[in-house]
Amino acid sequence: SAVISQKPSRDICQRGTSLTIQCQVDSQVTMMFWYRQQPGQSLTLIATANQGSEATYESGFVIDKFPISRPNLTFSTLTVSNMSPEDSSIYLCSVGGNGKNIQYFGAGTRLSVL
Amino acid sequence: AQSVAQPEDQVNVAEGNPLTVKCTYSVSGNPYLFWYVQYPNRGLQFLLKYITGDNLVKGSYGFEAEFNKSQTSFHLKKPSALVSDSALYFCAVRDKSNDYKLSFGAGTTVTVRA
């Protein structure tokens, strides 16, 4: 399985600011995803990070709020923009593809917005 | 459309007793089914998957799951639970035809008492 590193592991941010979360994989992967896990809830897919093109966002998520970059096959970033307390969640990066049917997850970024 | 239901928010068992975590799914085509576990302050760890073949699949840490097409179920089981199995368990599904977009259940918190 792939080794996935997410930074930061946690952060406390002020309302109105932005936070960029990094996801680094130890091998090239076809697909990278970003999920949100709100307190006490399940995972919701935010977007699929596409290498060399714009991310594909799920219903309810927009690029202005959650801009995503994927400059190569091992790295992606998710920015949570103009944060409000409602953005307090765990944000998880996952990877898949390469002929396998399994998604592997990073440890997540625990974000609290005051 | 695809979805997963985990009917139990919590499951409590005594150490050494059998553990079952229930999952039912809905997809338009053939399902790919997964179980993940989340320990406190950790990301999701892959346990096992059903893609095709034998209905009984075996995974990590002594867990197994049985795919039942007629009942659209994929219950997770362990013959003898350990205190260390206490965690949050997620069932996930995707339709074989889509590009790795997983739908997760709400999660079931398992508590194994000594």
mmCIF file with all atom_site columns, C-alpha atoms in Angstrom:
data_model
loop_
_atom_site.group_PDB
_atom_site.id
_atom_site.type_symbol
_atom_site.label_atom_id
_atom_site.label_alt_id
_atom_site.label_comp_id
_atom_site.label_asym_id
_atom_site.label_entity_id
_atom_site.label_seq_id
_atom_site.pdbx_PDB_ins_code
_atom_site.Cartn_x
_atom_site.Cartn_y
_atom_site.Cartn_z
_atom_site.occupancy
_atom_site.B_iso_or_equiv
_atom_site.pdbx_formal_charge
_atom_site.auth_seq_id
_atom_site.auth_comp_id
_atom_site.auth_asym_id
_atom_site.auth_atom_id
_atom_site.pdbx_PDB_model_num
ATOM 1   C CA . SER A 1 1   ? 0.000   0.000   0.000   1.00 0.00 ? 1   SER A CA 1
ATOM 2   C CA . ALA A 1 2   ? 1.046   3.619   -0.535  1.00 0.00 ? 2   ALA A CA 1
ATOM 3   C CA . VAL A 1 3   ? 2.470   5.712   2.278   1.00 0.00 ? 3   VAL A CA 1
ATOM 4   C CA . ILE A 1 4   ? 0.579   8.995   2.483   1.00 0.00 ? 4   ILE A CA 1
ATOM 5   C CA . SER A 1 5   ? 1.779   11.983  4.466   1.00 0.00 ? 5   SER A CA 1
ATOM 6   C CA . GLN A 1 6   ? -0.495  14.876  5.299   1.00 0.00 ? 6   GLN A CA 1
ATOM 7   C CA . LYS A 1 7   ? 0.600   18.208  6.687   1.00 0.00 ? 7   LYS A CA 1
ATOM 8   C CA . PRO A 1 8   ? -0.327  19.762  9.009   1.00 0.00 ? 8   PRO A CA 1
ATOM 9   C CA . SER A 1 9   ? -1.766  17.045  11.214  1.00 0.00 ? 9   SER A CA 1
ATOM 10  C CA . ARG A 1 10  ? -3.854  19.624  13.029  1.00 0.00 ? 10  ARG A CA 1
ATOM 11  C CA . ASP A 1 11  ? -4.343  23.362  13.186  1.00 0.00 ? 11  ASP A CA 1
ATOM 12  C CA . ILE A 1 12  ? -6.393  25.995  14.912  1.00 0.00 ? 12  ILE A CA 1
ATOM 13  C CA . CYS A 1 13  ? -7.268  28.913  12.677  1.00 0.00 ? 13  CYS A CA 1
ATOM 14  C CA . GLN A 1 14  ? -9.066  32.201  12.913  1.00 0.00 ? 14  GLN A CA 1
ATOM 15  C CA . ARG A 1 15  ? -12.255 32.968  11.056  1.00 0.00 ? 15  ARG A CA 1
ATOM 16  C CA . GLY A 1 16  ? -11.666 34.523  7.645   1.00 0.00 ? 16  GLY A CA 1
ATOM 17  C CA . THR A 1 17  ? -8.210  33.064  7.098   1.00 0.00 ? 17  THR A CA 1
ATOM 18  C CA . SER A 1 18  ? -7.140  30.253  4.759   1.00 0.00 ? 18  SER A CA 1
ATOM 19  C CA . LEU A 1 19  ? -5.262  27.018  5.356   1.00 0.00 ? 19  LEU A CA 1
ATOM 20  C CA . THR A 1 20  ? -3.444  24.897  2.801   1.00 0.00 ? 20  THR A CA 1
ATOM 21  C CA . ILE A 1 21  ? -3.166  21.168  3.469   1.00 0.00 ? 21  ILE A CA 1
ATOM 22  C CA . GLN A 1 22  ? -0.507  19.124  1.746   1.00 0.00 ? 22  GLN A CA 1
ATOM 23  C CA . CYS A 1 23  ? -0.686  15.481  0.710   1.00 0.00 ? 23  CYS A CA 1
ATOM 24  C CA . GLN A 1 24  ? 2.475   13.644  -0.329  1.00 0.00 ? 24  GLN A CA 1
ATOM 25  C CA . VAL A 1 25  ? 2.550   10.043  -1.579  1.00 0.00 ? 25  VAL A CA 1
ATOM 26  C CA . ASP A 1 26  ? 5.641   7.857   -1.699  1.00 0.00 ? 26  ASP A CA 1
ATOM 27  C CA . SER A 1 27  ? 4.851   6.585   -5.204  1.00 0.00 ? 27  SER A CA 1
ATOM 28  C CA . GLN A 1 28  ? 3.139   7.842   -8.333  1.00 0.00 ? 28  GLN A CA 1
ATOM 29  C CA . VAL A 1 29  ? -0.613  7.368   -8.220  1.00 0.00 ? 29  VAL A CA 1
ATOM 30  C CA . THR A 1 30  ? -3.266  7.806   -10.813 1.00 0.00 ? 30  THR A CA 1
ATOM 31  C CA . MET A 1 31  ? -5.941  9.314   -8.636  1.00 0.00 ? 31  MET A CA 1
ATOM 32  C CA . MET A 1 32  ? -5.974  11.502  -5.565  1.00 0.00 ? 32  MET A CA 1
ATOM 33  C CA . PHE A 1 33  ? -9.044  12.542  -3.601  1.00 0.00 ? 33  PHE A CA 1
ATOM 34  C CA . TRP A 1 34  ? -9.955  14.945  -0.838  1.00 0.00 ? 34  TRP A CA 1
ATOM 35  C CA . TYR A 1 35  ? -12.615 14.123  1.748   1.00 0.00 ? 35  TYR A CA 1
ATOM 36  C CA . ARG A 1 36  ? -14.184 15.981  4.643   1.00 0.00 ? 36  ARG A CA 1
ATOM 37  C CA . GLN A 1 37  ? -15.278 14.311  7.857   1.00 0.00 ? 37  GLN A CA 1
ATOM 38  C CA . GLN A 1 38  ? -17.345 16.640  9.973   1.00 0.00 ? 38  GLN A CA 1
ATOM 39  C CA . PRO A 1 39  ? -17.498 15.975  13.728  1.00 0.00 ? 39  PRO A CA 1
ATOM 40  C CA . GLY A 1 40  ? -19.279 12.712  14.442  1.00 0.00 ? 40  GLY A CA 1
ATOM 41  C CA . GLN A 1 41  ? -20.130 12.145  10.804  1.00 0.00 ? 41  GLN A CA 1
ATOM 42  C CA . SER A 1 42  ? -19.062 10.057  7.862   1.00 0.00 ? 42  SER A CA 1
ATOM 43  C CA . LEU A 1 43  ? -16.738 10.970  5.015   1.00 0.00 ? 43  LEU A CA 1
ATOM 44  C CA . THR A 1 44  ? -17.889 13.180  2.174   1.00 0.00 ? 44  THR A CA 1
ATOM 45  C CA . LEU A 1 45  ? -15.939 13.452  -1.052  1.00 0.00 ? 45  LEU A CA 1
ATOM 46  C CA . ILE A 1 46  ? -14.956 17.049  -1.809  1.00 0.00 ? 46  ILE A CA 1
ATOM 47  C CA . ALA A 1 47  ? -13.189 16.561  -5.107  1.00 0.00 ? 47  ALA A CA 1
ATOM 48  C CA . THR A 1 48  ? -10.956 14.431  -7.274  1.00 0.00 ? 48  THR A CA 1
ATOM 49  C CA . ALA A 1 49  ? -7.564  16.040  -7.829  1.00 0.00 ? 49  ALA A CA 1
ATOM 50  C CA . ASN A 1 50  ? -6.583  15.671  -11.467 1.00 0.00 ? 50  ASN A CA 1
ATOM 51  C CA . GLN A 1 51  ? -2.956  15.921  -12.466 1.00 0.00 ? 51  GLN A CA 1
ATOM 52  C CA . GLY A 1 52  ? -2.433  18.720  -14.955 1.00 0.00 ? 52  GLY A CA 1
ATOM 53  C CA . SER A 1 53  ? -6.028  19.889  -15.010 1.00 0.00 ? 53  SER A CA 1
ATOM 54  C CA . GLU A 1 54  ? -8.695  21.390  -12.811 1.00 0.00 ? 54  GLU A CA 1
ATOM 55  C CA . ALA A 1 55  ? -10.094 19.288  -9.984  1.00 0.00 ? 55  ALA A CA 1
ATOM 56  C CA . THR A 1 56  ? -13.510 17.687  -10.312 1.00 0.00 ? 56  THR A CA 1
ATOM 57  C CA . TYR A 1 57  ? -15.763 18.893  -7.500  1.00 0.00 ? 57  TYR A CA 1
ATOM 58  C CA . GLU A 1 58  ? -18.719 17.088  -5.978  1.00 0.00 ? 58  GLU A CA 1
ATOM 59  C CA . SER A 1 59  ? -22.083 18.699  -5.535  1.00 0.00 ? 59  SER A CA 1
ATOM 60  C CA . GLY A 1 60  ? -21.993 21.275  -2.764  1.00 0.00 ? 60  GLY A CA 1
ATOM 61  C CA . PHE A 1 61  ? -18.288 22.036  -3.068  1.00 0.00 ? 61  PHE A CA 1
ATOM 62  C CA . VAL A 1 62  ? -16.824 24.836  -5.179  1.00 0.00 ? 62  VAL A CA 1
ATOM 63  C CA . ILE A 1 63  ? -13.373 25.770  -6.354  1.00 0.00 ? 63  ILE A CA 1
ATOM 64  C CA . ASP A 1 64  ? -13.447 29.235  -4.784  1.00 0.00 ? 64  ASP A CA 1
ATOM 65  C CA . LYS A 1 65  ? -13.896 27.715  -1.336  1.00 0.00 ? 65  LYS A CA 1
ATOM 66  C CA . PHE A 1 66  ? -11.707 24.629  -1.785  1.00 0.00 ? 66  PHE A CA 1
ATOM 67  C CA . PRO A 1 67  ? -9.042  25.272  -4.428  1.00 0.00 ? 67  PRO A CA 1
ATOM 68  C CA . ILE A 1 68  ? -6.992  22.184  -5.196  1.00 0.00 ? 68  ILE A CA 1
ATOM 69  C CA . SER A 1 69  ? -3.674  21.764  -6.902  1.00 0.00 ? 69  SER A CA 1
ATOM 70  C CA . ARG A 1 70  ? -2.024  18.644  -8.246  1.00 0.00 ? 70  ARG A CA 1
ATOM 71  C CA . PRO A 1 71  ? 1.248   19.538  -9.924  1.00 0.00 ? 71  PRO A CA 1
ATOM 72  C CA . ASN A 1 72  ? 2.477   15.955  -10.282 1.00 0.00 ? 72  ASN A CA 1
ATOM 73  C CA . LEU A 1 73  ? 1.564   12.315  -9.610  1.00 0.00 ? 73  LEU A CA 1
ATOM 74  C CA . THR A 1 74  ? 2.746   12.292  -5.986  1.00 0.00 ? 74  THR A CA 1
ATOM 75  C CA . PHE A 1 75  ? 1.535   15.583  -4.519  1.00 0.00 ? 75  PHE A CA 1
ATOM 76  C CA . SER A 1 76  ? -1.641  17.570  -4.010  1.00 0.00 ? 76  SER A CA 1
ATOM 77  C CA . THR A 1 77  ? -2.838  20.472  -1.901  1.00 0.00 ? 77  THR A CA 1
ATOM 78  C CA . LEU A 1 78  ? -6.263  21.462  -0.649  1.00 0.00 ? 78  LEU A CA 1
ATOM 79  C CA . THR A 1 79  ? -6.886  25.015  0.523   1.00 0.00 ? 79  THR A CA 1
ATOM 80  C CA . VAL A 1 80  ? -9.795  25.834  2.804   1.00 0.00 ? 80  VAL A CA 1
ATOM 81  C CA . SER A 1 81  ? -10.507 29.494  2.053   1.00 0.00 ? 81  SER A CA 1
ATOM 82  C CA . ASN A 1 82  ? -12.165 32.217  4.090   1.00 0.00 ? 82  ASN A CA 1
ATOM 83  C CA . MET A 1 83  ? -12.773 29.807  6.917   1.00 0.00 ? 83  MET A CA 1
ATOM 84  C CA . SER A 1 84  ? -15.725 29.837  9.271   1.00 0.00 ? 84  SER A CA 1
ATOM 85  C CA . PRO A 1 85  ? -16.409 27.639  12.322  1.00 0.00 ? 85  PRO A CA 1
ATOM 86  C CA . GLU A 1 86  ? -18.524 25.394  10.083  1.00 0.00 ? 86  GLU A CA 1
ATOM 87  C CA . ASP A 1 87  ? -15.325 24.366  8.305   1.00 0.00 ? 87  ASP A CA 1
ATOM 88  C CA . SER A 1 88  ? -14.065 22.680  11.464  1.00 0.00 ? 88  SER A CA 1
ATOM 89  C CA . SER A 1 89  ? -13.577 19.099  10.309  1.00 0.00 ? 89  SER A CA 1
ATOM 90  C CA . ILE A 1 90  ? -11.058 16.422  9.551   1.00 0.00 ? 90  ILE A CA 1
ATOM 91  C CA . TYR A 1 91  ? -9.793  16.697  5.995   1.00 0.00 ? 91  TYR A CA 1
ATOM 92  C CA . LEU A 1 92  ? -8.434  13.488  4.493   1.00 0.00 ? 92  LEU A CA 1
ATOM 93  C CA . CYS A 1 93  ? -6.419  12.814  1.401   1.00 0.00 ? 93  CYS A CA 1
ATOM 94  C CA . SER A 1 94  ? -6.732  9.452   -0.310  1.00 0.00 ? 94  SER A CA 1
ATOM 95  C CA . VAL A 1 95  ? -5.114  7.797   -3.299  1.00 0.00 ? 95  VAL A CA 1
ATOM 96  C CA . GLY A 1 96  ? -6.257  5.149   -5.709  1.00 0.00 ? 96  GLY A CA 1
ATOM 97  C CA . GLY A 1 97  ? -5.843  3.768   -9.172  1.00 0.00 ? 97  GLY A CA 1
ATOM 98  C CA . ASN A 1 98  ? -2.711  2.083   -10.533 1.00 0.00 ? 98  ASN A CA 1
ATOM 99  C CA . GLY A 1 99  ? -4.817  -0.943  -11.370 1.00 0.00 ? 99  GLY A CA 1
ATOM 100 C CA . LYS A 1 100 ? -5.917  -1.454  -7.789  1.00 0.00 ? 100 LYS A CA 1
ATOM 101 C CA . ASN A 1 101 ? -9.421  -1.055  -6.481  1.00 0.00 ? 101 ASN A CA 1
ATOM 102 C CA . ILE A 1 102 ? -8.498  0.178   -3.029  1.00 0.00 ? 102 ILE A CA 1
ATOM 103 C CA . GLN A 1 103 ? -8.276  3.743   -1.787  1.00 0.00 ? 103 GLN A CA 1
ATOM 104 C CA . TYR A 1 104 ? -5.663  4.401   0.859   1.00 0.00 ? 104 TYR A CA 1
ATOM 105 C CA . PHE A 1 105 ? -6.006  7.297   3.244   1.00 0.00 ? 105 PHE A CA 1
ATOM 106 C CA . GLY A 1 106 ? -3.695  9.703   4.952   1.00 0.00 ? 106 GLY A CA 1
ATOM 107 C CA . ALA A 1 107 ? -3.937  10.310  8.686   1.00 0.00 ? 107 ALA A CA 1
ATOM 108 C CA . GLY A 1 108 ? -5.979  13.460  8.129   1.00 0.00 ? 108 GLY A CA 1
ATOM 109 C CA . THR A 1 109 ? -5.761  17.112  9.115   1.00 0.00 ? 109 THR A CA 1
ATOM 110 C CA . ARG A 1 110 ? -7.823  18.140  12.113  1.00 0.00 ? 110 ARG A CA 1
ATOM 111 C CA . LEU A 1 111 ? -8.948  21.703  11.596  1.00 0.00 ? 111 LEU A CA 1
ATOM 112 C CA . SER A 1 112 ? -10.593 23.875  14.200  1.00 0.00 ? 112 SER A CA 1
ATOM 113 C CA . VAL A 1 113 ? -11.819 27.329  13.219  1.00 0.00 ? 113 VAL A CA 1
ATOM 114 C CA . LEU A 1 114 ? -12.444 29.868  15.971  1.00 0.00 ? 114 LEU A CA 1
ATOM 115 C CA . ALA B 2 1   ? -26.728 6.409   -7.453  1.00 0.00 ? 1   ALA B CA 1
ATOM 116 C CA . GLN B 2 2   ? -24.929 4.453   -4.763  1.00 0.00 ? 2   GLN B CA 1
ATOM 117 C CA . SER B 2 3   ? -25.364 4.446   -1.008  1.00 0.00 ? 3   SER B CA 1
ATOM 118 C CA . VAL B 2 4   ? -24.522 2.539   2.141   1.00 0.00 ? 4   VAL B CA 1
ATOM 119 C CA . ALA B 2 5   ? -26.470 2.033   5.347   1.00 0.00 ? 5   ALA B CA 1
ATOM 120 C CA . GLN B 2 6   ? -24.965 1.017   8.657   1.00 0.00 ? 6   GLN B CA 1
ATOM 121 C CA . PRO B 2 7   ? -28.025 0.511   10.839  1.00 0.00 ? 7   PRO B CA 1
ATOM 122 C CA . GLU B 2 8   ? -26.206 0.473   14.175  1.00 0.00 ? 8   GLU B CA 1
ATOM 123 C CA . ASP B 2 9   ? -24.493 3.553   15.556  1.00 0.00 ? 9   ASP B CA 1
ATOM 124 C CA . GLN B 2 10  ? -22.845 1.475   18.263  1.00 0.00 ? 10  GLN B CA 1
ATOM 125 C CA . VAL B 2 11  ? -21.988 -2.151  18.887  1.00 0.00 ? 11  VAL B CA 1
ATOM 126 C CA . ASN B 2 12  ? -20.876 -3.335  22.290  1.00 0.00 ? 12  ASN B CA 1
ATOM 127 C CA . VAL B 2 13  ? -19.406 -6.785  22.877  1.00 0.00 ? 13  VAL B CA 1
ATOM 128 C CA . ALA B 2 14  ? -17.357 -8.556  25.502  1.00 0.00 ? 14  ALA B CA 1
ATOM 129 C CA . GLU B 2 15  ? -13.811 -9.565  24.687  1.00 0.00 ? 15  GLU B CA 1
ATOM 130 C CA . GLY B 2 16  ? -13.705 -13.055 23.239  1.00 0.00 ? 16  GLY B CA 1
ATOM 131 C CA . ASN B 2 17  ? -17.249 -12.909 21.911  1.00 0.00 ? 17  ASN B CA 1
ATOM 132 C CA . PRO B 2 18  ? -18.131 -12.742 18.213  1.00 0.00 ? 18  PRO B CA 1
ATOM 133 C CA . LEU B 2 19  ? -18.357 -9.297  16.660  1.00 0.00 ? 19  LEU B CA 1
ATOM 134 C CA . THR B 2 20  ? -20.671 -8.345  13.799  1.00 0.00 ? 20  THR B CA 1
ATOM 135 C CA . VAL B 2 21  ? -20.993 -4.927  12.206  1.00 0.00 ? 21  VAL B CA 1
ATOM 136 C CA . LYS B 2 22  ? -23.843 -4.640  9.716   1.00 0.00 ? 22  LYS B CA 1
ATOM 137 C CA . CYS B 2 23  ? -23.823 -2.988  6.314   1.00 0.00 ? 23  CYS B CA 1
ATOM 138 C CA . THR B 2 24  ? -26.314 -2.868  3.465   1.00 0.00 ? 24  THR B CA 1
ATOM 139 C CA . TYR B 2 25  ? -25.746 -1.174  0.146   1.00 0.00 ? 25  TYR B CA 1
ATOM 140 C CA . SER B 2 26  ? -27.456 0.130   -2.940  1.00 0.00 ? 26  SER B CA 1
ATOM 141 C CA . VAL B 2 27  ? -25.859 0.442   -6.376  1.00 0.00 ? 27  VAL B CA 1
ATOM 142 C CA . SER B 2 28  ? -27.186 0.388   -9.903  1.00 0.00 ? 28  SER B CA 1
ATOM 143 C CA . GLY B 2 29  ? -24.681 -2.168  -11.137 1.00 0.00 ? 29  GLY B CA 1
ATOM 144 C CA . ASN B 2 30  ? -22.178 -4.588  -9.649  1.00 0.00 ? 30  ASN B CA 1
ATOM 145 C CA . PRO B 2 31  ? -20.792 -3.405  -6.321  1.00 0.00 ? 31  PRO B CA 1
ATOM 146 C CA . TYR B 2 32  ? -17.279 -3.055  -5.082  1.00 0.00 ? 32  TYR B CA 1
ATOM 147 C CA . LEU B 2 33  ? -17.492 -3.180  -1.272  1.00 0.00 ? 33  LEU B CA 1
ATOM 148 C CA . PHE B 2 34  ? -14.991 -2.149  1.376   1.00 0.00 ? 34  PHE B CA 1
ATOM 149 C CA . TRP B 2 35  ? -14.530 -1.986  5.108   1.00 0.00 ? 35  TRP B CA 1
ATOM 150 C CA . TYR B 2 36  ? -12.305 0.577   6.772   1.00 0.00 ? 36  TYR B CA 1
ATOM 151 C CA . VAL B 2 37  ? -11.451 1.162   10.422  1.00 0.00 ? 37  VAL B CA 1
ATOM 152 C CA . GLN B 2 38  ? -10.627 4.467   12.083  1.00 0.00 ? 38  GLN B CA 1
ATOM 153 C CA . TYR B 2 39  ? -8.835  4.529   15.411  1.00 0.00 ? 39  TYR B CA 1
ATOM 154 C CA . PRO B 2 40  ? -8.955  7.705   17.524  1.00 0.00 ? 40  PRO B CA 1
ATOM 155 C CA . ASN B 2 41  ? -6.920  10.529  15.986  1.00 0.00 ? 41  ASN B CA 1
ATOM 156 C CA . ARG B 2 42  ? -5.931  8.344   13.042  1.00 0.00 ? 42  ARG B CA 1
ATOM 157 C CA . GLY B 2 43  ? -6.871  8.137   9.389   1.00 0.00 ? 43  GLY B CA 1
ATOM 158 C CA . LEU B 2 44  ? -8.832  5.330   7.806   1.00 0.00 ? 44  LEU B CA 1
ATOM 159 C CA . GLN B 2 45  ? -7.182  1.957   7.532   1.00 0.00 ? 45  GLN B CA 1
ATOM 160 C CA . PHE B 2 46  ? -8.276  -0.518  4.880   1.00 0.00 ? 46  PHE B CA 1
ATOM 161 C CA . LEU B 2 47  ? -9.530  -3.842  6.293   1.00 0.00 ? 47  LEU B CA 1
ATOM 162 C CA . LEU B 2 48  ? -10.918 -5.823  3.366   1.00 0.00 ? 48  LEU B CA 1
ATOM 163 C CA . LYS B 2 49  ? -12.747 -5.670  0.069   1.00 0.00 ? 49  LYS B CA 1
ATOM 164 C CA . TYR B 2 50  ? -15.140 -7.617  -2.103  1.00 0.00 ? 50  TYR B CA 1
ATOM 165 C CA . ILE B 2 51  ? -14.701 -7.245  -5.837  1.00 0.00 ? 51  ILE B CA 1
ATOM 166 C CA . THR B 2 52  ? -15.673 -10.611 -7.247  1.00 0.00 ? 52  THR B CA 1
ATOM 167 C CA . GLY B 2 53  ? -15.307 -14.301 -6.491  1.00 0.00 ? 53  GLY B CA 1
ATOM 168 C CA . ASP B 2 54  ? -15.903 -15.962 -3.122  1.00 0.00 ? 54  ASP B CA 1
ATOM 169 C CA . ASN B 2 55  ? -18.619 -14.339 -1.088  1.00 0.00 ? 55  ASN B CA 1
ATOM 170 C CA . LEU B 2 56  ? -16.582 -14.703 2.099   1.00 0.00 ? 56  LEU B CA 1
ATOM 171 C CA . VAL B 2 57  ? -13.564 -12.434 2.110   1.00 0.00 ? 57  VAL B CA 1
ATOM 172 C CA . LYS B 2 58  ? -10.851 -12.353 4.720   1.00 0.00 ? 58  LYS B CA 1
ATOM 173 C CA . GLY B 2 59  ? -8.940  -9.264  5.710   1.00 0.00 ? 59  GLY B CA 1
ATOM 174 C CA . SER B 2 60  ? -6.587  -7.768  8.222   1.00 0.00 ? 60  SER B CA 1
ATOM 175 C CA . TYR B 2 61  ? -6.559  -8.421  11.984  1.00 0.00 ? 61  TYR B CA 1
ATOM 176 C CA . GLY B 2 62  ? -8.743  -11.530 11.735  1.00 0.00 ? 62  GLY B CA 1
ATOM 177 C CA . PHE B 2 63  ? -11.728 -9.752  10.218  1.00 0.00 ? 63  PHE B CA 1
ATOM 178 C CA . GLU B 2 64  ? -13.885 -11.228 7.492   1.00 0.00 ? 64  GLU B CA 1
ATOM 179 C CA . ALA B 2 65  ? -16.995 -10.151 5.631   1.00 0.00 ? 65  ALA B CA 1
ATOM 180 C CA . GLU B 2 66  ? -19.689 -11.972 3.722   1.00 0.00 ? 66  GLU B CA 1
ATOM 181 C CA . PHE B 2 67  ? -21.154 -10.589 0.522   1.00 0.00 ? 67  PHE B CA 1
ATOM 182 C CA . ASN B 2 68  ? -24.840 -11.449 0.147   1.00 0.00 ? 68  ASN B CA 1
ATOM 183 C CA . LYS B 2 69  ? -26.209 -10.277 -3.177  1.00 0.00 ? 69  LYS B CA 1
ATOM 184 C CA . SER B 2 70  ? -29.829 -11.184 -2.515  1.00 0.00 ? 70  SER B CA 1
ATOM 185 C CA . GLN B 2 71  ? -29.868 -9.238  0.742   1.00 0.00 ? 71  GLN B CA 1
ATOM 186 C CA . THR B 2 72  ? -27.523 -6.516  -0.595  1.00 0.00 ? 72  THR B CA 1
ATOM 187 C CA . SER B 2 73  ? -25.459 -6.879  2.553   1.00 0.00 ? 73  SER B CA 1
ATOM 188 C CA . PHE B 2 74  ? -21.779 -6.973  3.433   1.00 0.00 ? 74  PHE B CA 1
ATOM 189 C CA . HIS B 2 75  ? -21.543 -7.572  7.178   1.00 0.00 ? 75  HIS B CA 1
ATOM 190 C CA . LEU B 2 76  ? -18.183 -7.434  8.904   1.00 0.00 ? 76  LEU B CA 1
ATOM 191 C CA . LYS B 2 77  ? -17.380 -10.208 11.360  1.00 0.00 ? 77  LYS B CA 1
ATOM 192 C CA . LYS B 2 78  ? -14.725 -11.328 13.757  1.00 0.00 ? 78  LYS B CA 1
ATOM 193 C CA . PRO B 2 79  ? -15.057 -14.639 15.619  1.00 0.00 ? 79  PRO B CA 1
ATOM 194 C CA . SER B 2 80  ? -13.377 -13.434 18.821  1.00 0.00 ? 80  SER B CA 1
ATOM 195 C CA . ALA B 2 81  ? -13.202 -9.712  19.538  1.00 0.00 ? 81  ALA B CA 1
ATOM 196 C CA . LEU B 2 82  ? -10.293 -8.002  21.253  1.00 0.00 ? 82  LEU B CA 1
ATOM 197 C CA . VAL B 2 83  ? -10.302 -4.828  23.329  1.00 0.00 ? 83  VAL B CA 1
ATOM 198 C CA . SER B 2 84  ? -7.962  -3.369  20.700  1.00 0.00 ? 84  SER B CA 1
ATOM 199 C CA . ASP B 2 85  ? -10.732 -3.760  18.089  1.00 0.00 ? 85  ASP B CA 1
ATOM 200 C CA . SER B 2 86  ? -12.561 -0.850  19.719  1.00 0.00 ? 86  SER B CA 1
ATOM 201 C CA . ALA B 2 87  ? -12.768 1.766   16.948  1.00 0.00 ? 87  ALA B CA 1
ATOM 202 C CA . LEU B 2 88  ? -15.026 3.367   14.355  1.00 0.00 ? 88  LEU B CA 1
ATOM 203 C CA . TYR B 2 89  ? -15.843 1.146   11.383  1.00 0.00 ? 89  TYR B CA 1
ATOM 204 C CA . PHE B 2 90  ? -16.965 2.351   7.970   1.00 0.00 ? 90  PHE B CA 1
ATOM 205 C CA . CYS B 2 91  ? -18.515 0.383   5.154   1.00 0.00 ? 91  CYS B CA 1
ATOM 206 C CA . ALA B 2 92  ? -18.079 1.819   1.657   1.00 0.00 ? 92  ALA B CA 1
ATOM 207 C CA . VAL B 2 93  ? -19.353 0.989   -1.804  1.00 0.00 ? 93  VAL B CA 1
ATOM 208 C CA . ARG B 2 94  ? -18.787 2.017   -5.350  1.00 0.00 ? 94  ARG B CA 1
ATOM 209 C CA . ASP B 2 95  ? -20.415 0.949   -8.541  1.00 0.00 ? 95  ASP B CA 1
ATOM 210 C CA . LYS B 2 96  ? -18.045 -1.013  -10.734 1.00 0.00 ? 96  LYS B CA 1
ATOM 211 C CA . SER B 2 97  ? -18.634 1.423   -13.553 1.00 0.00 ? 97  SER B CA 1
ATOM 212 C CA . ASN B 2 98  ? -17.555 4.627   -11.801 1.00 0.00 ? 98  ASN B CA 1
ATOM 213 C CA . ASP B 2 99  ? -14.078 6.035   -11.329 1.00 0.00 ? 99  ASP B CA 1
ATOM 214 C CA . TYR B 2 100 ? -13.262 5.180   -7.730  1.00 0.00 ? 100 TYR B CA 1
ATOM 215 C CA . LYS B 2 101 ? -15.927 7.393   -6.183  1.00 0.00 ? 101 LYS B CA 1
ATOM 216 C CA . LEU B 2 102 ? -16.652 5.777   -2.837  1.00 0.00 ? 102 LEU B CA 1
ATOM 217 C CA . SER B 2 103 ? -19.810 6.282   -0.823  1.00 0.00 ? 103 SER B CA 1
ATOM 218 C CA . PHE B 2 104 ? -19.393 5.716   2.903   1.00 0.00 ? 104 PHE B CA 1
ATOM 219 C CA . GLY B 2 105 ? -21.836 4.645   5.537   1.00 0.00 ? 105 GLY B CA 1
ATOM 220 C CA . ALA B 2 106 ? -22.352 6.716   8.675   1.00 0.00 ? 106 ALA B CA 1
ATOM 221 C CA . GLY B 2 107 ? -20.000 4.524   10.666  1.00 0.00 ? 107 GLY B CA 1
ATOM 222 C CA . THR B 2 108 ? -20.424 2.147   13.599  1.00 0.00 ? 108 THR B CA 1
ATOM 223 C CA . THR B 2 109 ? -18.565 2.621   16.854  1.00 0.00 ? 109 THR B CA 1
ATOM 224 C CA . VAL B 2 110 ? -17.421 -0.703  18.256  1.00 0.00 ? 110 VAL B CA 1
ATOM 225 C CA . THR B 2 111 ? -16.622 -1.005  21.932  1.00 0.00 ? 111 THR B CA 1
ATOM 226 C CA . VAL B 2 112 ? -15.106 -4.235  23.203  1.00 0.00 ? 112 VAL B CA 1
ATOM 227 C CA . ARG B 2 113 ? -15.120 -4.490  26.978  1.00 0.00 ? 113 ARG B CA 1
ATOM 228 C CA . ALA B 2 114 ? -12.589 -6.545  28.884  1.00 0.00 ? 114 ALA B CA 1
#
